[in-house]
mmCIF file of C-alpha atoms in Angstrom:
data_model
loop_
_atom_site.group_PDB
_atom_site.id
_atom_site.type_symbol
_atom_site.label_atom_id
_atom_site.label_comp_id
_atom_site.label_asym_id
_atom_site.label_seq_id
_atom_site.Cartn_x
_atom_site.Cartn_y
_atom_site.Cartn_z
ATOM 1 C CA MET A 285 0.065 0.106 0.099
ATOM 2 C CA ARG A 286 2.827 2.409 0.665
ATOM 3 C CA VAL A 287 4.031 1.940 -3.122
ATOM 4 C CA ILE A 288 0.486 2.688 -4.160
ATOM 5 C CA GLU A 289 0.222 5.559 -2.043
ATOM 6 C CA ARG A 290 3.518 7.049 -3.356
ATOM 7 C CA ALA A 291 3.444 6.310 -6.843
ATOM 8 C CA GLY A 292 0.453 4.562 -7.851
ATOM 9 C CA VAL A 293 -0.593 1.101 -8.887
ATOM 10 C CA ALA A 294 1.600 1.178 -12.153
ATOM 11 C CA ALA A 295 4.837 1.485 -9.802
ATOM 12 C CA VAL A 296 4.113 -2.074 -7.906
ATOM 13 C CA SER A 297 6.482 -4.672 -8.955
ATOM 14 C CA GLN A 298 7.780 -7.575 -6.869
ATOM 15 C CA ARG A 299 11.252 -5.733 -6.867
ATOM 16 C CA VAL A 300 9.806 -2.418 -5.886
ATOM 17 C CA VAL A 301 7.939 -3.965 -3.203
ATOM 18 C CA ALA A 302 10.828 -6.107 -1.827
ATOM 19 C CA GLN A 303 12.791 -2.816 -1.733
ATOM 20 C CA GLU A 304 10.045 -1.292 0.326
ATOM 21 C CA ALA A 305 9.777 -3.996 2.706
ATOM 22 C CA ALA A 306 13.529 -4.600 2.837
ATOM 23 C CA VAL A 307 13.319 -8.207 1.976
ATOM 24 C CA PRO A 308 14.853 -10.461 -1.065
ATOM 25 C CA PRO A 309 12.965 -10.029 -4.158
ATOM 26 C CA SER A 310 12.511 -14.033 -3.963
ATOM 27 C CA ALA A 311 10.738 -13.462 -0.786
ATOM 28 C CA VAL A 312 8.105 -11.297 -2.548
ATOM 29 C CA THR A 313 7.963 -13.632 -5.499
ATOM 30 C CA TYR A 314 7.353 -16.638 -3.402
ATOM 31 C CA TYR A 315 4.256 -15.191 -1.595
ATOM 32 C CA PHE A 316 3.112 -13.237 -4.620
ATOM 33 C CA PRO A 317 4.016 -14.872 -7.863
ATOM 34 C CA THR A 318 2.508 -12.186 -9.841
ATOM 35 C CA VAL A 319 1.873 -8.316 -9.545
ATOM 36 C CA ASP A 320 -1.789 -9.241 -9.565
ATOM 37 C CA ASP A 321 -1.289 -11.276 -6.630
ATOM 38 C CA LEU A 322 0.319 -8.399 -4.830
ATOM 39 C CA LEU A 323 -2.286 -6.236 -5.958
ATOM 40 C CA VAL A 324 -5.306 -8.338 -4.657
ATOM 41 C CA ALA A 325 -3.383 -8.777 -1.053
ATOM 42 C CA ALA A 326 -3.176 -4.986 -1.105
ATOM 43 C CA LEU A 327 -6.927 -4.577 -1.965
ATOM 44 C CA ALA A 328 -7.844 -7.249 0.396
ATOM 45 C CA ASP A 329 -5.798 -5.415 3.079
ATOM 46 C CA CYS A 330 -7.228 -2.344 2.566
ATOM 47 C CA ASN A 331 -10.811 -3.771 2.279
ATOM 48 C CA ASP A 332 -10.141 -5.413 5.803
ATOM 49 C CA ALA A 333 -9.236 -2.079 7.418
ATOM 50 C CA TYR A 334 -12.424 -0.172 6.015
ATOM 51 C CA LEU A 335 -14.654 -3.074 6.812
ATOM 52 C CA GLN A 336 -13.515 -3.109 10.295
ATOM 53 C CA GLU A 337 -14.155 0.676 10.543
ATOM 54 C CA LEU A 338 -17.559 0.382 8.811
ATOM 55 C CA GLU A 339 -18.293 -2.277 11.369
ATOM 56 C CA ALA A 340 -17.443 -0.125 14.194
ATOM 57 C CA CYS A 341 -19.892 2.591 12.568
ATOM 58 C CA ALA A 342 -22.583 0.117 12.645
ATOM 59 C CA HIS A 343 -22.243 -0.353 16.430
ATOM 60 C CA ALA A 344 -21.638 3.282 17.200
ATOM 61 C CA GLU A 345 -24.360 5.183 18.999
ATOM 62 C CA ASP A 346 -25.046 7.316 15.788
ATOM 63 C CA PRO A 347 -23.979 4.986 12.989
ATOM 64 C CA VAL A 348 -24.748 7.984 10.620
ATOM 65 C CA ALA A 349 -22.320 10.425 12.297
ATOM 66 C CA ALA A 350 -19.809 7.759 12.550
ATOM 67 C CA LEU A 351 -19.806 6.826 8.774
ATOM 68 C CA ALA A 352 -19.750 10.655 8.037
ATOM 69 C CA ARG A 353 -16.316 10.698 10.228
ATOM 70 C CA LEU A 354 -14.913 7.681 8.302
ATOM 71 C CA ILE A 355 -15.850 9.627 4.867
ATOM 72 C CA ALA A 356 -14.301 12.905 5.817
ATOM 73 C CA LYS A 357 -11.006 11.451 7.128
ATOM 74 C CA GLY A 358 -10.540 10.891 3.590
ATOM 75 C CA ALA A 359 -9.539 14.502 3.305
ATOM 76 C CA GLY A 360 -7.219 14.475 5.802
ATOM 77 C CA ALA A 361 -4.848 11.860 7.447
ATOM 78 C CA GLY A 362 -6.347 9.038 5.324
ATOM 79 C CA ARG A 363 -5.963 10.739 1.855
ATOM 80 C CA ALA A 364 -3.296 8.666 0.622
ATOM 81 C CA TYR A 365 -4.947 5.490 1.780
ATOM 82 C CA VAL A 366 -8.037 6.572 -0.195
ATOM 83 C CA ALA A 367 -6.037 7.308 -3.138
ATOM 84 C CA ALA A 368 -4.597 3.961 -2.951
ATOM 85 C CA GLU A 369 -7.931 2.058 -2.669
ATOM 86 C CA TYR A 370 -9.566 4.089 -5.497
ATOM 87 C CA GLU A 371 -6.645 2.961 -7.794
ATOM 88 C CA LEU A 372 -7.247 -0.434 -7.000
ATOM 89 C CA PHE A 373 -10.942 -0.176 -7.153
ATOM 90 C CA LEU A 374 -10.470 1.372 -10.809
ATOM 91 C CA LEU A 375 -8.065 -1.525 -11.611
ATOM 92 C CA ALA A 376 -10.975 -3.899 -10.744
ATOM 93 C CA ALA A 377 -12.875 -2.941 -13.591
ATOM 94 C CA ARG A 378 -10.125 -4.410 -15.764
ATOM 95 C CA ARG A 379 -8.868 -6.676 -13.594
ATOM 96 C CA PRO A 380 -11.142 -9.890 -12.840
ATOM 97 C CA GLU A 381 -9.169 -11.201 -9.920
ATOM 98 C CA LEU A 382 -9.762 -7.808 -8.122
ATOM 99 C CA GLN A 383 -13.631 -7.970 -8.490
ATOM 100 C CA ALA A 384 -14.166 -10.085 -5.510
ATOM 101 C CA GLU A 385 -12.657 -7.456 -3.090
ATOM 102 C CA ALA A 386 -14.755 -4.461 -4.811
ATOM 103 C CA ARG A 387 -17.934 -6.464 -4.386
ATOM 104 C CA ARG A 388 -17.151 -7.322 -0.742
ATOM 105 C CA TRP A 389 -17.051 -3.354 -0.143
ATOM 106 C CA THR A 390 -20.219 -2.738 -1.892
ATOM 107 C CA GLU A 391 -21.866 -5.758 -0.004
ATOM 108 C CA ALA A 392 -20.582 -4.420 3.138
ATOM 109 C CA VAL A 393 -22.043 -0.898 2.594
ATOM 110 C CA ASP A 394 -25.332 -2.336 1.602
ATOM 111 C CA ALA A 395 -25.473 -4.561 4.663
ATOM 112 C CA PHE A 396 -24.543 -1.244 6.725
ATOM 113 C CA LEU A 397 -27.277 0.536 5.426
ATOM 114 C CA ALA A 398 -29.853 -1.973 5.228
ATOM 115 C CA PRO A 399 -31.258 -1.386 8.787
ATOM 116 C CA LEU A 400 -31.362 2.506 8.067
ATOM 117 C CA VAL A 401 -32.809 2.439 4.535
ATOM 118 C CA ALA A 402 -35.294 -0.418 3.965
ATOM 119 C CA ASP A 403 -36.206 0.306 0.231
ATOM 120 C CA PRO A 404 -33.381 -1.562 -1.637
ATOM 121 C CA VAL A 405 -33.349 1.085 -4.517
ATOM 122 C CA ALA A 406 -33.131 4.160 -2.098
ATOM 123 C CA ARG A 407 -30.559 2.239 -0.380
ATOM 124 C CA ALA A 408 -28.529 1.755 -3.573
ATOM 125 C CA GLY A 409 -28.661 5.199 -4.044
ATOM 126 C CA VAL A 410 -27.268 5.970 -0.758
ATOM 127 C CA ALA A 411 -24.424 3.410 -1.145
ATOM 128 C CA ALA A 412 -23.611 5.250 -4.722
ATOM 129 C CA ALA A 413 -23.659 8.709 -2.256
ATOM 130 C CA VAL A 414 -21.108 7.121 0.167
ATOM 131 C CA ASP A 415 -18.749 5.841 -2.624
ATOM 132 C CA GLY A 416 -19.351 9.470 -4.283
ATOM 133 C CA LEU A 417 -18.595 11.158 -1.032
ATOM 134 C CA PHE A 418 -15.327 9.267 -0.100
ATOM 135 C CA LEU A 419 -14.291 10.359 -3.684
ATOM 136 C CA ARG A 420 -15.272 14.129 -3.160
ATOM 137 C CA CYS A 421 -13.132 14.164 0.178
ATOM 138 C CA PHE A 422 -10.499 12.791 -1.557
ATOM 139 C CA VAL A 423 -10.269 15.010 -4.745
ATOM 140 C CA ALA A 424 -11.875 18.217 -3.985
ATOM 141 C CA PRO A 425 -9.654 21.217 -3.178
ATOM 142 C CA ASP A 426 -12.158 22.440 -0.454
ATOM 143 C CA PRO A 427 -13.540 18.911 0.653
ATOM 144 C CA PRO A 428 -16.630 18.559 2.501
ATOM 145 C CA GLY A 429 -16.202 18.329 6.340
ATOM 146 C CA GLU A 430 -17.650 15.738 8.516
ATOM 147 C CA ALA A 431 -20.857 17.917 9.305
ATOM 148 C CA GLU A 432 -21.396 18.424 5.677
ATOM 149 C CA VAL A 433 -21.100 14.486 4.673
ATOM 150 C CA ARG A 434 -23.179 14.026 7.757
ATOM 151 C CA ALA A 435 -25.850 16.261 6.557
ATOM 152 C CA VAL A 436 -25.946 14.933 3.020
ATOM 153 C CA LEU A 437 -26.203 11.145 4.538
ATOM 154 C CA THR A 438 -28.904 12.311 6.780
ATOM 155 C CA ARG A 439 -31.041 13.669 3.965
ATOM 156 C CA LEU A 440 -30.711 10.744 1.947
ATOM 157 C CA ILE A 441 -31.291 8.334 4.821
ATOM 158 C CA GLY A 442 -34.276 10.342 5.686
ATOM 159 C CA ARG A 443 -33.470 10.447 9.324
#
């Protein structure tokens, strides 16, 4: 993930990852025979982290506020991580081996939203807004803050 955060998906190779990890290249190729194997592992790791945070949001006193905090974090300290994850998700459109991880995220967001938005069509709209808000927080020169993200989510959820 550090290589992707710093230089993008195109910079990932077994040699570069070995240098980053300070291990011999053979150690990387033993566990990750192809660059795609590295990318799948990176996306799975990234997803695991976000899914843990999403699970914590679901159990928060105010799940919508917790989700807004998570999304808004992409504009600050989590910016590089969001950048890496979006690069991997975009790559999943062209690499079938990454698609299961992309689906894992969308299914988790749907599960998070299900108790809040009963109608599946409305829930799909809110889920699309969640992804769009992550992207806006990451790319906008003046990204929405937690309060604005929460206001958008609250309006869409109808709470």
